[in-house]
Amino acid sequence: MDGEPHFRSLVTRTRSCRRFRRERKVPLQTLRDLVDLARLAASGANLQPLKYVIVNEPSLCAEVFAHLAWAAYLKDWKGPAEDERPSAYVIVLHDRLVSASPGCDHGFAVQNLLLGATAAGLGGCVIGSVRDKVGLSGTLGLPENFEMLLVVALGEPAETIVLEEAAHGGSIKYWRDEEDRHHVPKRPLAEVLVAENPTPRKSGATPG
């Protein structure tokens, strides 16, 4: 398939980055371009209920950072040091005036955004653990019809991420080695691909 090695490399390199070079600012136009990729994603019934806020102003980035929780598996790590914090954010919102639920639209949209970020030499981390979404919405001056879904942290990466295959049935917790490289185990294909052209069960049969 034409372009497959390049695309596979892009997908493989699109990992959750949690340490950044804070001094490297992400331009507003780059953030606009990433949101433009996000808006092109598939949407249930094509309702397109997602809206976005972009932030790259340092004092406002600090306000956003204060509301976030980082890397639950790394118990001894309290989040990125001050000089390793994100230099930009995209906040993903659901407009309740457009639909009752966002469905899974934000998953599609954010993956587009992250692939675009990787292609632009940036790292990103999708954060659902926002300590006070209402408070952060107030800080950002958002109308009440906007439900905060996710915060995407962005910046130039300042860490090495190693993608590796987990042992069958083994731990999938990410971890850091003695050289501070971040390891991400992924379940092997044989574990997640449960059937190929399966035979339907006969009507009325129950699983054994």
mmCIF file of C-alpha atoms in Angstrom:
data_model
loop_
_atom_site.group_PDB
_atom_site.id
_atom_site.type_symbol
_atom_site.label_atom_id
_atom_site.label_comp_id
_atom_site.label_asym_id
_atom_site.label_seq_id
_atom_site.Cartn_x
_atom_site.Cartn_y
_atom_site.Cartn_z
ATOM 1 C CA MET A 1 0.000 0.000 0.000
ATOM 2 C CA ASP A 2 1.505 3.325 -1.106
ATOM 3 C CA GLY A 3 2.676 5.455 1.773
ATOM 4 C CA GLU A 4 2.187 2.712 4.391
ATOM 5 C CA PRO A 5 5.730 2.822 5.900
ATOM 6 C CA HIS A 6 5.531 6.602 6.310
ATOM 7 C CA PHE A 7 2.058 6.482 7.833
ATOM 8 C CA ARG A 8 2.968 3.612 10.163
ATOM 9 C CA SER A 9 5.994 5.590 11.326
ATOM 10 C CA LEU A 10 3.799 8.621 11.974
ATOM 11 C CA VAL A 11 1.334 6.540 14.008
ATOM 12 C CA THR A 12 4.153 4.845 15.939
ATOM 13 C CA ARG A 13 5.743 8.204 16.796
ATOM 14 C CA THR A 14 2.443 9.704 17.947
ATOM 15 C CA ARG A 15 2.800 8.947 21.642
ATOM 16 C CA SER A 16 1.793 10.728 24.838
ATOM 17 C CA CYS A 17 4.608 13.178 25.564
ATOM 18 C CA ARG A 18 4.645 14.633 29.084
ATOM 19 C CA ARG A 19 7.874 16.647 29.130
ATOM 20 C CA PHE A 20 8.472 19.565 26.808
ATOM 21 C CA ARG A 21 10.924 22.363 26.051
ATOM 22 C CA ARG A 22 8.832 25.115 27.538
ATOM 23 C CA GLU A 23 10.939 27.887 25.999
ATOM 24 C CA ARG A 24 9.976 26.727 22.478
ATOM 25 C CA LYS A 25 6.679 28.490 21.857
ATOM 26 C CA VAL A 26 4.046 26.935 19.579
ATOM 27 C CA PRO A 27 2.742 29.640 17.204
ATOM 28 C CA LEU A 28 -0.966 30.400 17.135
ATOM 29 C CA GLN A 29 -1.051 29.578 13.422
ATOM 30 C CA THR A 30 0.283 26.082 14.134
ATOM 31 C CA LEU A 31 -2.468 25.592 16.718
ATOM 32 C CA ARG A 32 -5.061 26.844 14.236
ATOM 33 C CA ASP A 33 -3.742 24.368 11.658
ATOM 34 C CA LEU A 34 -4.051 21.497 14.167
ATOM 35 C CA VAL A 35 -7.639 22.450 15.005
ATOM 36 C CA ASP A 36 -8.315 22.586 11.277
ATOM 37 C CA LEU A 37 -7.208 18.938 11.051
ATOM 38 C CA ALA A 38 -9.380 18.038 14.045
ATOM 39 C CA ARG A 39 -12.509 19.563 12.515
ATOM 40 C CA LEU A 40 -12.129 17.358 9.415
ATOM 41 C CA ALA A 41 -12.608 14.163 11.448
ATOM 42 C CA ALA A 42 -15.711 12.007 11.121
ATOM 43 C CA SER A 43 -18.690 13.074 13.233
ATOM 44 C CA GLY A 44 -21.817 11.151 14.201
ATOM 45 C CA ALA A 45 -24.680 12.269 11.923
ATOM 46 C CA ASN A 46 -22.191 14.952 10.829
ATOM 47 C CA LEU A 47 -23.471 17.144 13.668
ATOM 48 C CA GLN A 48 -19.965 18.428 14.451
ATOM 49 C CA PRO A 49 -20.653 19.475 18.046
ATOM 50 C CA LEU A 50 -16.994 19.953 18.983
ATOM 51 C CA LYS A 51 -15.500 23.388 19.566
ATOM 52 C CA TYR A 52 -11.960 24.336 20.519
ATOM 53 C CA VAL A 53 -9.965 26.883 22.489
ATOM 54 C CA ILE A 54 -6.261 27.391 21.792
ATOM 55 C CA VAL A 55 -3.825 28.771 24.368
ATOM 56 C CA ASN A 56 -0.141 29.694 23.995
ATOM 57 C CA GLU A 57 0.172 32.800 26.179
ATOM 58 C CA PRO A 58 2.507 31.872 29.078
ATOM 59 C CA SER A 59 0.436 33.191 31.981
ATOM 60 C CA LEU A 60 -2.703 31.510 30.636
ATOM 61 C CA CYS A 61 -0.761 28.280 30.035
ATOM 62 C CA ALA A 62 0.183 28.387 33.727
ATOM 63 C CA GLU A 63 -3.502 28.718 34.661
ATOM 64 C CA VAL A 64 -4.393 25.686 32.533
ATOM 65 C CA PHE A 65 -1.488 23.640 33.904
ATOM 66 C CA ALA A 66 -2.613 24.247 37.493
ATOM 67 C CA HIS A 67 -5.867 22.380 36.759
ATOM 68 C CA LEU A 68 -4.276 19.225 35.329
ATOM 69 C CA ALA A 69 -3.237 15.843 36.765
ATOM 70 C CA TRP A 70 -0.376 13.911 35.142
ATOM 71 C CA ALA A 71 0.664 10.273 34.594
ATOM 72 C CA ALA A 72 -1.254 8.233 37.159
ATOM 73 C CA TYR A 73 1.033 5.202 36.770
ATOM 74 C CA LEU A 74 4.136 7.195 37.768
ATOM 75 C CA LYS A 75 3.424 7.424 41.501
ATOM 76 C CA ASP A 76 6.619 9.298 42.402
ATOM 77 C CA TRP A 77 6.305 11.870 39.606
ATOM 78 C CA LYS A 78 4.231 14.993 40.254
ATOM 79 C CA GLY A 79 4.189 16.175 36.662
ATOM 80 C CA PRO A 80 6.618 18.070 34.439
ATOM 81 C CA ALA A 81 9.112 20.446 36.046
ATOM 82 C CA GLU A 82 8.556 24.136 35.438
ATOM 83 C CA ASP A 83 10.923 24.272 32.462
ATOM 84 C CA GLU A 84 9.368 21.095 30.999
ATOM 85 C CA ARG A 85 5.750 22.213 30.998
ATOM 86 C CA PRO A 86 3.689 22.476 27.805
ATOM 87 C CA SER A 87 3.973 25.714 25.868
ATOM 88 C CA ALA A 88 0.486 25.402 24.360
ATOM 89 C CA TYR A 89 -2.884 23.747 24.829
ATOM 90 C CA VAL A 90 -5.943 22.886 22.774
ATOM 91 C CA ILE A 91 -9.063 22.537 24.910
ATOM 92 C CA VAL A 92 -11.712 20.300 23.325
ATOM 93 C CA LEU A 93 -15.311 21.266 24.070
ATOM 94 C CA HIS A 94 -18.753 19.819 23.432
ATOM 95 C CA ASP A 95 -21.348 22.396 22.419
ATOM 96 C CA ARG A 96 -24.548 21.199 24.099
ATOM 97 C CA LEU A 97 -26.573 23.528 21.885
ATOM 98 C CA VAL A 98 -25.593 21.343 18.922
ATOM 99 C CA SER A 99 -26.101 17.847 20.355
ATOM 100 C CA ALA A 100 -26.995 16.101 23.598
ATOM 101 C CA SER A 101 -23.799 14.039 23.530
ATOM 102 C CA PRO A 102 -20.458 14.246 21.718
ATOM 103 C CA GLY A 103 -20.490 10.494 21.154
ATOM 104 C CA CYS A 104 -16.966 9.441 20.221
ATOM 105 C CA ASP A 105 -16.317 12.460 17.999
ATOM 106 C CA HIS A 106 -13.562 13.804 20.242
ATOM 107 C CA GLY A 107 -11.594 10.562 19.875
ATOM 108 C CA PHE A 108 -11.550 10.909 16.092
ATOM 109 C CA ALA A 109 -10.782 14.622 16.203
ATOM 110 C CA VAL A 110 -7.979 14.454 18.740
ATOM 111 C CA GLN A 111 -6.194 11.650 16.889
ATOM 112 C CA ASN A 112 -6.169 13.826 13.766
ATOM 113 C CA LEU A 113 -4.766 16.658 15.860
ATOM 114 C CA LEU A 114 -2.041 14.493 17.427
ATOM 115 C CA LEU A 115 -0.948 13.022 14.094
ATOM 116 C CA GLY A 116 -0.667 16.554 12.757
ATOM 117 C CA ALA A 117 1.329 17.613 15.811
ATOM 118 C CA THR A 118 3.781 14.734 15.337
ATOM 119 C CA ALA A 119 4.175 15.578 11.657
ATOM 120 C CA ALA A 120 4.985 19.169 12.710
ATOM 121 C CA GLY A 121 7.699 17.988 15.130
ATOM 122 C CA LEU A 122 5.603 18.530 18.240
ATOM 123 C CA GLY A 123 4.662 16.243 21.111
ATOM 124 C CA GLY A 124 1.219 16.055 22.647
ATOM 125 C CA CYS A 125 -0.576 14.551 25.596
ATOM 126 C CA VAL A 126 -4.339 14.090 25.883
ATOM 127 C CA ILE A 127 -5.453 14.834 29.425
ATOM 128 C CA GLY A 128 -8.868 13.858 30.728
ATOM 129 C CA SER A 129 -7.877 14.335 34.374
ATOM 130 C CA VAL A 130 -8.824 17.977 34.814
ATOM 131 C CA ARG A 131 -9.210 18.670 38.535
ATOM 132 C CA ASP A 132 -11.851 21.379 38.159
ATOM 133 C CA LYS A 133 -13.402 21.634 34.710
ATOM 134 C CA VAL A 134 -15.932 24.205 35.878
ATOM 135 C CA GLY A 135 -13.175 26.333 37.377
ATOM 136 C CA LEU A 136 -11.021 26.095 34.269
ATOM 137 C CA SER A 137 -14.030 26.921 32.098
ATOM 138 C CA GLY A 138 -14.479 30.047 34.194
ATOM 139 C CA THR A 139 -10.806 30.959 33.816
ATOM 140 C CA LEU A 140 -11.185 30.651 30.054
ATOM 141 C CA GLY A 141 -14.462 32.589 30.047
ATOM 142 C CA LEU A 142 -16.426 29.784 28.393
ATOM 143 C CA PRO A 143 -20.232 29.933 28.074
ATOM 144 C CA GLU A 144 -22.198 27.350 30.071
ATOM 145 C CA ASN A 145 -23.273 25.450 26.941
ATOM 146 C CA PHE A 146 -19.670 24.302 26.470
ATOM 147 C CA GLU A 147 -18.784 21.038 28.224
ATOM 148 C CA MET A 148 -15.046 20.521 28.615
ATOM 149 C CA LEU A 149 -14.074 17.077 27.303
ATOM 150 C CA LEU A 150 -10.288 16.999 27.020
ATOM 151 C CA VAL A 151 -7.201 19.149 27.277
ATOM 152 C CA VAL A 152 -4.418 18.484 24.774
ATOM 153 C CA ALA A 153 -0.995 19.629 25.994
ATOM 154 C CA LEU A 154 1.461 20.504 23.220
ATOM 155 C CA GLY A 155 5.068 21.536 22.796
ATOM 156 C CA GLU A 156 8.474 20.505 21.534
ATOM 157 C CA PRO A 157 9.261 17.094 23.079
ATOM 158 C CA ALA A 158 11.917 16.888 25.815
ATOM 159 C CA GLU A 159 11.799 13.147 26.435
ATOM 160 C CA THR A 160 12.521 9.871 24.672
ATOM 161 C CA ILE A 161 9.561 7.522 24.327
ATOM 162 C CA VAL A 162 10.122 3.832 23.627
ATOM 163 C CA LEU A 163 7.233 1.830 22.188
ATOM 164 C CA GLU A 164 7.496 -1.882 22.981
ATOM 165 C CA GLU A 165 5.389 -5.016 22.797
ATOM 166 C CA ALA A 166 3.959 -6.198 26.100
ATOM 167 C CA ALA A 167 4.242 -9.849 27.056
ATOM 168 C CA HIS A 168 1.016 -11.720 26.386
ATOM 169 C CA GLY A 169 -1.195 -11.011 29.396
ATOM 170 C CA GLY A 170 1.595 -8.925 30.940
ATOM 171 C CA SER A 171 1.605 -5.442 32.408
ATOM 172 C CA ILE A 172 0.632 -2.527 30.188
ATOM 173 C CA LYS A 173 1.693 0.172 32.679
ATOM 174 C CA TYR A 174 4.073 2.694 31.189
ATOM 175 C CA TRP A 175 7.343 3.165 33.088
ATOM 176 C CA ARG A 176 10.684 4.991 33.047
ATOM 177 C CA ASP A 177 14.088 3.356 33.045
ATOM 178 C CA GLU A 178 17.317 4.414 34.774
ATOM 179 C CA GLU A 179 18.106 6.717 31.835
ATOM 180 C CA ASP A 180 14.695 8.385 32.238
ATOM 181 C CA ARG A 181 13.365 7.038 28.957
ATOM 182 C CA HIS A 182 9.605 6.567 28.931
ATOM 183 C CA HIS A 183 8.517 3.020 27.968
ATOM 184 C CA VAL A 184 5.028 2.287 26.614
ATOM 185 C CA PRO A 185 4.007 -1.409 26.393
ATOM 186 C CA LYS A 186 1.358 -2.205 23.765
ATOM 187 C CA ARG A 187 -0.599 -5.435 23.675
ATOM 188 C CA PRO A 188 0.579 -7.666 20.783
ATOM 189 C CA LEU A 189 -1.545 -8.029 17.663
ATOM 190 C CA ALA A 190 -2.228 -11.690 18.458
ATOM 191 C CA GLU A 191 -3.837 -10.641 21.743
ATOM 192 C CA VAL A 192 -6.140 -7.960 20.338
ATOM 193 C CA LEU A 193 -7.095 -9.590 17.028
ATOM 194 C CA VAL A 194 -9.588 -12.143 18.313
ATOM 195 C CA ALA A 195 -10.988 -13.487 15.017
ATOM 196 C CA GLU A 196 -10.613 -13.455 11.246
ATOM 197 C CA ASN A 197 -13.740 -14.174 9.206
ATOM 198 C CA PRO A 198 -15.458 -15.782 12.220
ATOM 199 C CA THR A 199 -18.282 -18.297 11.832
ATOM 200 C CA PRO A 200 -21.579 -16.918 13.190
ATOM 201 C CA ARG A 201 -23.107 -18.777 16.108
ATOM 202 C CA LYS A 202 -26.264 -20.702 15.348
ATOM 203 C CA SER A 203 -29.479 -18.966 16.343
ATOM 204 C CA GLY A 204 -30.314 -19.586 19.995
ATOM 205 C CA ALA A 205 -26.849 -20.872 20.844
ATOM 206 C CA THR A 206 -25.132 -19.500 23.887
ATOM 207 C CA PRO A 207 -21.399 -18.973 24.282
ATOM 208 C CA GLY A 208 -19.594 -21.908 25.858
#
